[in-house]
């Protein structure tokens, strides 16, 4: 079976006001507190296009290698629902703002971070449209409450071609898109707040045959759930077909608690949205440096070239620069960018320490991230600042403490008691023993107490030496330099 996955992604545009009205956009505001007359569809109200939303869509289109249409059109898409007061949504059905783009994303082979493959998904189009309100179903009282705060908020719908074949690919593509949107600032793309919602179209067919009947899994609100929903739906369709059943063209929802998709409504009768041109909005005309008329007021137009010049470095470029500048592994650059604020943290530590970036990255990805994940904290909430970690790594680099002791100091720093690494080292007596005579005596004592091991080493079994080094470390409570200990033991043996 060949699975086919295509995605439609709604990204909420990061803007202070809505797409066609001056109402404020704010998450979790009191219900119906951000509703203008236009949002409530009072007769005689007219849409006024928000320039910021247009610029965000152009910027996103350019970042996704799209052609920007210099003339795009608005349409009405009719359907009747309690949270859509006008009975239609203003969208771009015929000529959207951007078309024919592509998005490259990377994923691991067999869950191995060291083996990454890069794939590309084609972007069919990006269109501007307004969001609907929100229906809150109160089952106990058998009633539905409508909150129109979200009605009219600006969305970009990114339509991807069916170029993917599993949940992992879909999740990797959406994660990359999310990073791009956040880098551009065109959407905050926080899935938990509904700023990025994914619909997945899924079908399966035998190689060489036409595509099978597809189902649509609506409104997936987390990247992890997206991967699970897609893989579950592929498996469900294969089993259904192999058991002689048929796939219905229907809309399904993903139940994250049960880990499966459930039917919502069928699509057998093609819904007629009765698209028509939006009569209250003229065509949206954009310019570039060549087509910009000389006497035009710059405040009144959107210049594609001007936006293009101001595009920031995209995640793929940032990763390449990190690998080149610091000599780190490509897979480490993905982790640095995936965690919000981690790149800056890493770069700050590198600036303030003598340790090589390749060693610093180990401490940050293994130890610091390990602690953060264990306590469900973000990088910005870390009780250990980049300054403190750099201080600690400097002590290690100057061979004032061992790496075992450094891990102990980090555990103390994590408590956030305001002590410096040096204070903790002195308090806990973790400094390396600098007195070579003292170390020699400890090594001799260990040798004297381990006759069998000494015989094995003299007979040529070098691995046993590690046991002796470990015993010296235990004897000194991690305060001896393992390299020096090894030299002293070898000398004595």
PDB file of C-alpha atoms in Angstrom, residues 112-297:
ATOM      1  CA  UNK A 112      18.784   8.062  14.601  1.00  0.00           C
ATOM      2  CA  UNK A 113      19.617  11.763  14.961  1.00  0.00           C
ATOM      3  CA  UNK A 114      22.926  11.151  13.168  1.00  0.00           C
ATOM      4  CA  UNK A 115      21.136  10.058   9.967  1.00  0.00           C
ATOM      5  CA  UNK A 116      18.939  12.824   8.621  1.00  0.00           C
ATOM      6  CA  UNK A 117      17.252  13.030   5.242  1.00  0.00           C
ATOM      7  CA  UNK A 118      15.918  16.229   3.685  1.00  0.00           C
ATOM      8  CA  UNK A 119      12.617  16.125   1.821  1.00  0.00           C
ATOM      9  CA  UNK A 120      10.541  18.757   0.054  1.00  0.00           C
ATOM     10  CA  UNK A 121       6.806  19.292  -0.016  1.00  0.00           C
ATOM     11  CA  UNK A 122       5.214  21.520  -2.665  1.00  0.00           C
ATOM     12  CA  UNK A 123       3.056  24.407  -1.478  1.00  0.00           C
ATOM     13  CA  UNK A 124      -0.006  24.805  -3.700  1.00  0.00           C
ATOM     14  CA  UNK A 125      -1.078  28.203  -2.351  1.00  0.00           C
ATOM     15  CA  UNK A 126      -1.333  30.593   0.569  1.00  0.00           C
ATOM     16  CA  UNK A 127      -4.593  32.468   0.948  1.00  0.00           C
ATOM     17  CA  UNK A 128      -5.827  35.168   3.295  1.00  0.00           C
ATOM     18  CA  UNK A 129      -9.107  34.532   5.093  1.00  0.00           C
ATOM     19  CA  UNK A 130     -10.994  35.430   8.242  1.00  0.00           C
ATOM     20  CA  UNK A 131     -11.478  33.050  11.159  1.00  0.00           C
ATOM     21  CA  UNK A 132     -14.910  32.098  12.479  1.00  0.00           C
ATOM     22  CA  UNK A 133     -16.034  32.551  16.084  1.00  0.00           C
ATOM     23  CA  UNK A 134     -16.021  29.798  18.662  1.00  0.00           C
ATOM     24  CA  UNK A 135     -18.929  27.596  19.753  1.00  0.00           C
ATOM     25  CA  UNK A 136     -18.754  26.300  23.305  1.00  0.00           C
ATOM     26  CA  UNK A 137     -21.000  23.282  23.776  1.00  0.00           C
ATOM     27  CA  UNK A 138     -22.408  22.930  27.296  1.00  0.00           C
ATOM     28  CA  UNK A 139     -23.675  19.339  27.429  1.00  0.00           C
ATOM     29  CA  UNK A 140     -25.062  19.481  30.965  1.00  0.00           C
ATOM     30  CA  UNK A 141     -27.463  22.282  30.062  1.00  0.00           C
ATOM     31  CA  UNK A 142     -27.903  21.105  26.446  1.00  0.00           C
ATOM     32  CA  UNK A 143     -26.950  24.511  25.093  1.00  0.00           C
ATOM     33  CA  UNK A 144     -24.284  26.089  22.908  1.00  0.00           C
ATOM     34  CA  UNK A 145     -22.690  29.438  23.729  1.00  0.00           C
ATOM     35  CA  UNK A 146     -21.076  31.539  21.020  1.00  0.00           C
ATOM     36  CA  UNK A 147     -17.945  33.673  21.540  1.00  0.00           C
ATOM     37  CA  UNK A 148     -17.205  36.011  18.622  1.00  0.00           C
ATOM     38  CA  UNK A 149     -13.806  37.277  19.849  1.00  0.00           C
ATOM     39  CA  UNK A 150     -12.089  35.122  17.226  1.00  0.00           C
ATOM     40  CA  UNK A 151     -14.537  36.001  14.423  1.00  0.00           C
ATOM     41  CA  UNK A 152     -12.696  37.969  11.754  1.00  0.00           C
ATOM     42  CA  UNK A 153      -9.162  37.292  13.029  1.00  0.00           C
ATOM     43  CA  UNK A 154      -6.740  37.099  10.072  1.00  0.00           C
ATOM     44  CA  UNK A 155      -5.591  33.656   8.930  1.00  0.00           C
ATOM     45  CA  UNK A 156      -3.158  32.406   6.320  1.00  0.00           C
ATOM     46  CA  UNK A 157      -4.214  29.069   4.917  1.00  0.00           C
ATOM     47  CA  UNK A 158      -1.162  27.174   3.654  1.00  0.00           C
ATOM     48  CA  UNK A 159      -2.233  24.359   1.313  1.00  0.00           C
ATOM     49  CA  UNK A 160       0.389  21.628   0.789  1.00  0.00           C
ATOM     50  CA  UNK A 161       0.319  19.167  -2.095  1.00  0.00           C
ATOM     51  CA  UNK A 162      -0.103  15.449  -1.176  1.00  0.00           C
ATOM     52  CA  UNK A 163       3.663  14.809  -1.219  1.00  0.00           C
ATOM     53  CA  UNK A 164       4.017  13.087   2.164  1.00  0.00           C
ATOM     54  CA  UNK A 165       3.535   9.466   3.127  1.00  0.00           C
ATOM     55  CA  UNK A 166       3.533   9.122   6.940  1.00  0.00           C
ATOM     56  CA  UNK A 167       2.892  10.885  10.224  1.00  0.00           C
ATOM     57  CA  UNK A 168       6.571  11.567  10.860  1.00  0.00           C
ATOM     58  CA  UNK A 169       6.932  13.441   7.553  1.00  0.00           C
ATOM     59  CA  UNK A 170       3.778  15.479   8.183  1.00  0.00           C
ATOM     60  CA  UNK A 171       4.983  16.366  11.699  1.00  0.00           C
ATOM     61  CA  UNK A 172       8.480  17.353  10.480  1.00  0.00           C
ATOM     62  CA  UNK A 173       7.019  19.582   7.733  1.00  0.00           C
ATOM     63  CA  UNK A 174       4.654  21.354  10.149  1.00  0.00           C
ATOM     64  CA  UNK A 175       7.447  21.826  12.719  1.00  0.00           C
ATOM     65  CA  UNK A 176       9.654  23.446  10.066  1.00  0.00           C
ATOM     66  CA  UNK A 177       6.768  25.680   8.933  1.00  0.00           C
ATOM     67  CA  UNK A 178       6.137  26.634  12.573  1.00  0.00           C
ATOM     68  CA  UNK A 179       9.805  27.627  13.013  1.00  0.00           C
ATOM     69  CA  UNK A 180       9.708  29.678   9.797  1.00  0.00           C
ATOM     70  CA  UNK A 181       6.523  31.539  10.849  1.00  0.00           C
ATOM     71  CA  UNK A 182       8.020  32.283  14.282  1.00  0.00           C
ATOM     72  CA  UNK A 183      11.310  33.461  12.741  1.00  0.00           C
ATOM     73  CA  UNK A 184       9.436  35.805  10.375  1.00  0.00           C
ATOM     74  CA  UNK A 185       7.092  36.970  13.132  1.00  0.00           C
ATOM     75  CA  UNK A 186       4.173  36.486  10.709  1.00  0.00           C
ATOM     76  CA  UNK A 187       2.480  34.131  13.200  1.00  0.00           C
ATOM     77  CA  UNK A 188       3.299  33.142  16.773  1.00  0.00           C
ATOM     78  CA  UNK A 189       2.102  29.671  15.703  1.00  0.00           C
ATOM     79  CA  UNK A 190       1.420  28.453  19.264  1.00  0.00           C
ATOM     80  CA  UNK A 191      -0.637  25.317  18.657  1.00  0.00           C
ATOM     81  CA  UNK A 192      -1.934  25.162  22.241  1.00  0.00           C
ATOM     82  CA  UNK A 193      -3.623  28.548  21.669  1.00  0.00           C
ATOM     83  CA  UNK A 194      -5.117  27.522  18.315  1.00  0.00           C
ATOM     84  CA  UNK A 195      -2.739  29.792  16.347  1.00  0.00           C
ATOM     85  CA  UNK A 196      -1.750  26.861  14.125  1.00  0.00           C
ATOM     86  CA  UNK A 197      -4.393  24.279  13.225  1.00  0.00           C
ATOM     87  CA  UNK A 198      -3.788  21.391  10.859  1.00  0.00           C
ATOM     88  CA  UNK A 199      -6.225  19.429   8.655  1.00  0.00           C
ATOM     89  CA  UNK A 200      -4.717  16.256   7.179  1.00  0.00           C
ATOM     90  CA  UNK A 201      -6.040  14.613   3.992  1.00  0.00           C
ATOM     91  CA  UNK A 202      -5.133  10.922   3.925  1.00  0.00           C
ATOM     92  CA  UNK A 203      -5.635   8.095   1.422  1.00  0.00           C
ATOM     93  CA  UNK A 204      -3.984   4.783   0.456  1.00  0.00           C
ATOM     94  CA  UNK A 205      -3.671   2.978  -2.891  1.00  0.00           C
ATOM     95  CA  UNK A 206      -1.718   0.156  -4.524  1.00  0.00           C
ATOM     96  CA  UNK A 207       1.425   1.186  -6.480  1.00  0.00           C
ATOM     97  CA  UNK A 208       0.573   2.203 -10.049  1.00  0.00           C
ATOM     98  CA  UNK A 209      -3.142   2.626  -9.305  1.00  0.00           C
ATOM     99  CA  UNK A 210      -4.985   5.962  -8.968  1.00  0.00           C
ATOM    100  CA  UNK A 211      -5.230   7.603  -5.540  1.00  0.00           C
ATOM    101  CA  UNK A 212      -7.756   6.054  -3.153  1.00  0.00           C
ATOM    102  CA  UNK A 213     -10.736   7.755  -1.493  1.00  0.00           C
ATOM    103  CA  UNK A 214      -9.434  10.256   1.038  1.00  0.00           C
ATOM    104  CA  UNK A 215     -10.592  11.169   4.517  1.00  0.00           C
ATOM    105  CA  UNK A 216      -9.901  14.484   6.214  1.00  0.00           C
ATOM    106  CA  UNK A 217      -8.818  14.630   9.860  1.00  0.00           C
ATOM    107  CA  UNK A 218      -9.780  18.124  11.072  1.00  0.00           C
ATOM    108  CA  UNK A 219      -8.336  20.597  13.558  1.00  0.00           C
ATOM    109  CA  UNK A 220      -5.293  18.775  14.905  1.00  0.00           C
ATOM    110  CA  UNK A 221      -3.722  21.028  17.529  1.00  0.00           C
ATOM    111  CA  UNK A 222      -0.343  19.467  18.333  1.00  0.00           C
ATOM    112  CA  UNK A 223       2.558  18.159  16.266  1.00  0.00           C
ATOM    113  CA  UNK A 224       2.726  14.943  18.288  1.00  0.00           C
ATOM    114  CA  UNK A 225      -0.989  14.283  17.755  1.00  0.00           C
ATOM    115  CA  UNK A 226      -0.591  15.041  14.034  1.00  0.00           C
ATOM    116  CA  UNK A 227       1.960  12.223  13.636  1.00  0.00           C
ATOM    117  CA  UNK A 228      -0.257   9.831  15.614  1.00  0.00           C
ATOM    118  CA  UNK A 229      -3.472  10.786  13.784  1.00  0.00           C
ATOM    119  CA  UNK A 230      -1.918  10.352  10.316  1.00  0.00           C
ATOM    120  CA  UNK A 231      -0.324   6.988  11.131  1.00  0.00           C
ATOM    121  CA  UNK A 232      -3.503   5.701  12.791  1.00  0.00           C
ATOM    122  CA  UNK A 233      -5.652   6.756   9.830  1.00  0.00           C
ATOM    123  CA  UNK A 234      -3.275   5.111   7.290  1.00  0.00           C
ATOM    124  CA  UNK A 235      -3.385   1.851   9.268  1.00  0.00           C
ATOM    125  CA  UNK A 236      -7.186   2.032   9.658  1.00  0.00           C
ATOM    126  CA  UNK A 237      -7.717   2.499   5.914  1.00  0.00           C
ATOM    127  CA  UNK A 238      -5.369  -0.369   5.000  1.00  0.00           C
ATOM    128  CA  UNK A 239      -7.110  -2.740   7.430  1.00  0.00           C
ATOM    129  CA  UNK A 240     -10.554  -1.640   6.200  1.00  0.00           C
ATOM    130  CA  UNK A 241      -9.618  -2.284   2.544  1.00  0.00           C
ATOM    131  CA  UNK A 242      -7.863  -5.591   3.249  1.00  0.00           C
ATOM    132  CA  UNK A 243     -10.991  -6.817   5.038  1.00  0.00           C
ATOM    133  CA  UNK A 244     -13.072  -6.071   1.937  1.00  0.00           C
ATOM    134  CA  UNK A 245     -14.537  -2.786   3.248  1.00  0.00           C
ATOM    135  CA  UNK A 246     -14.655   0.616   1.566  1.00  0.00           C
ATOM    136  CA  UNK A 247     -13.299   3.986   2.645  1.00  0.00           C
ATOM    137  CA  UNK A 248     -15.884   6.735   2.986  1.00  0.00           C
ATOM    138  CA  UNK A 249     -15.090  10.268   1.894  1.00  0.00           C
ATOM    139  CA  UNK A 250     -15.676  11.765   5.337  1.00  0.00           C
ATOM    140  CA  UNK A 251     -14.400  14.242   7.890  1.00  0.00           C
ATOM    141  CA  UNK A 252     -12.915  12.693  11.024  1.00  0.00           C
ATOM    142  CA  UNK A 253     -11.541  14.022  14.304  1.00  0.00           C
ATOM    143  CA  UNK A 254      -8.560  12.731  16.294  1.00  0.00           C
ATOM    144  CA  UNK A 255      -9.316  11.670  19.856  1.00  0.00           C
ATOM    145  CA  UNK A 256      -5.991  12.141  21.654  1.00  0.00           C
ATOM    146  CA  UNK A 257      -7.093  10.202  24.760  1.00  0.00           C
ATOM    147  CA  UNK A 258      -8.068   7.102  22.758  1.00  0.00           C
ATOM    148  CA  UNK A 259      -5.322   7.650  20.168  1.00  0.00           C
ATOM    149  CA  UNK A 260      -7.691   7.072  17.235  1.00  0.00           C
ATOM    150  CA  UNK A 261      -9.715   9.007  14.640  1.00  0.00           C
ATOM    151  CA  UNK A 262     -13.518   9.095  14.887  1.00  0.00           C
ATOM    152  CA  UNK A 263     -16.088  10.041  12.206  1.00  0.00           C
ATOM    153  CA  UNK A 264     -17.582  13.566  12.417  1.00  0.00           C
ATOM    154  CA  UNK A 265     -19.600  13.942   9.233  1.00  0.00           C
ATOM    155  CA  UNK A 266     -19.629  12.474   5.735  1.00  0.00           C
ATOM    156  CA  UNK A 267     -18.794  14.418   2.593  1.00  0.00           C
ATOM    157  CA  UNK A 268     -20.825  12.285   0.209  1.00  0.00           C
ATOM    158  CA  UNK A 269     -22.928  15.208  -0.967  1.00  0.00           C
ATOM    159  CA  UNK A 270     -20.318  17.770  -2.056  1.00  0.00           C
ATOM    160  CA  UNK A 271     -21.007  20.822   0.082  1.00  0.00           C
ATOM    161  CA  UNK A 272     -21.940  23.762  -2.118  1.00  0.00           C
ATOM    162  CA  UNK A 273     -20.240  26.838  -0.690  1.00  0.00           C
ATOM    163  CA  UNK A 274     -21.760  29.025  -3.443  1.00  0.00           C
ATOM    164  CA  UNK A 275     -18.533  30.971  -3.914  1.00  0.00           C
ATOM    165  CA  UNK A 276     -19.012  34.474  -5.250  1.00  0.00           C
ATOM    166  CA  UNK A 277     -16.709  37.509  -5.586  1.00  0.00           C
ATOM    167  CA  UNK A 278     -16.696  39.688  -2.447  1.00  0.00           C
ATOM    168  CA  UNK A 279     -18.516  42.824  -3.690  1.00  0.00           C
ATOM    169  CA  UNK A 280     -17.203  45.128  -0.942  1.00  0.00           C
ATOM    170  CA  UNK A 281     -13.478  44.596  -1.571  1.00  0.00           C
ATOM    171  CA  UNK A 282     -11.603  45.621  -4.734  1.00  0.00           C
ATOM    172  CA  UNK A 283      -8.822  43.350  -6.082  1.00  0.00           C
ATOM    173  CA  UNK A 284      -5.706  43.421  -3.874  1.00  0.00           C
ATOM    174  CA  UNK A 285      -2.899  44.984  -5.924  1.00  0.00           C
ATOM    175  CA  UNK A 286       0.733  44.562  -4.850  1.00  0.00           C
ATOM    176  CA  UNK A 287       3.822  46.153  -6.387  1.00  0.00           C
ATOM    177  CA  UNK A 288       7.519  45.443  -6.773  1.00  0.00           C
ATOM    178  CA  UNK A 289      10.363  47.906  -7.387  1.00  0.00           C
ATOM    179  CA  UNK A 290       9.775  47.803 -11.191  1.00  0.00           C
ATOM    180  CA  UNK A 291       6.012  48.265 -11.184  1.00  0.00           C
ATOM    181  CA  UNK A 292       5.812  50.897  -8.422  1.00  0.00           C
ATOM    182  CA  UNK A 293       4.470  54.158  -9.906  1.00  0.00           C
ATOM    183  CA  UNK A 294       6.699  57.184  -9.209  1.00  0.00           C
ATOM    184  CA  UNK A 295       4.042  59.399  -7.624  1.00  0.00           C
ATOM    185  CA  UNK A 296       2.560  56.672  -5.394  1.00  0.00           C
ATOM    186  CA  UNK A 297       2.349  57.216  -1.645  1.00  0.00           C
TER     187      UNK A 297
END
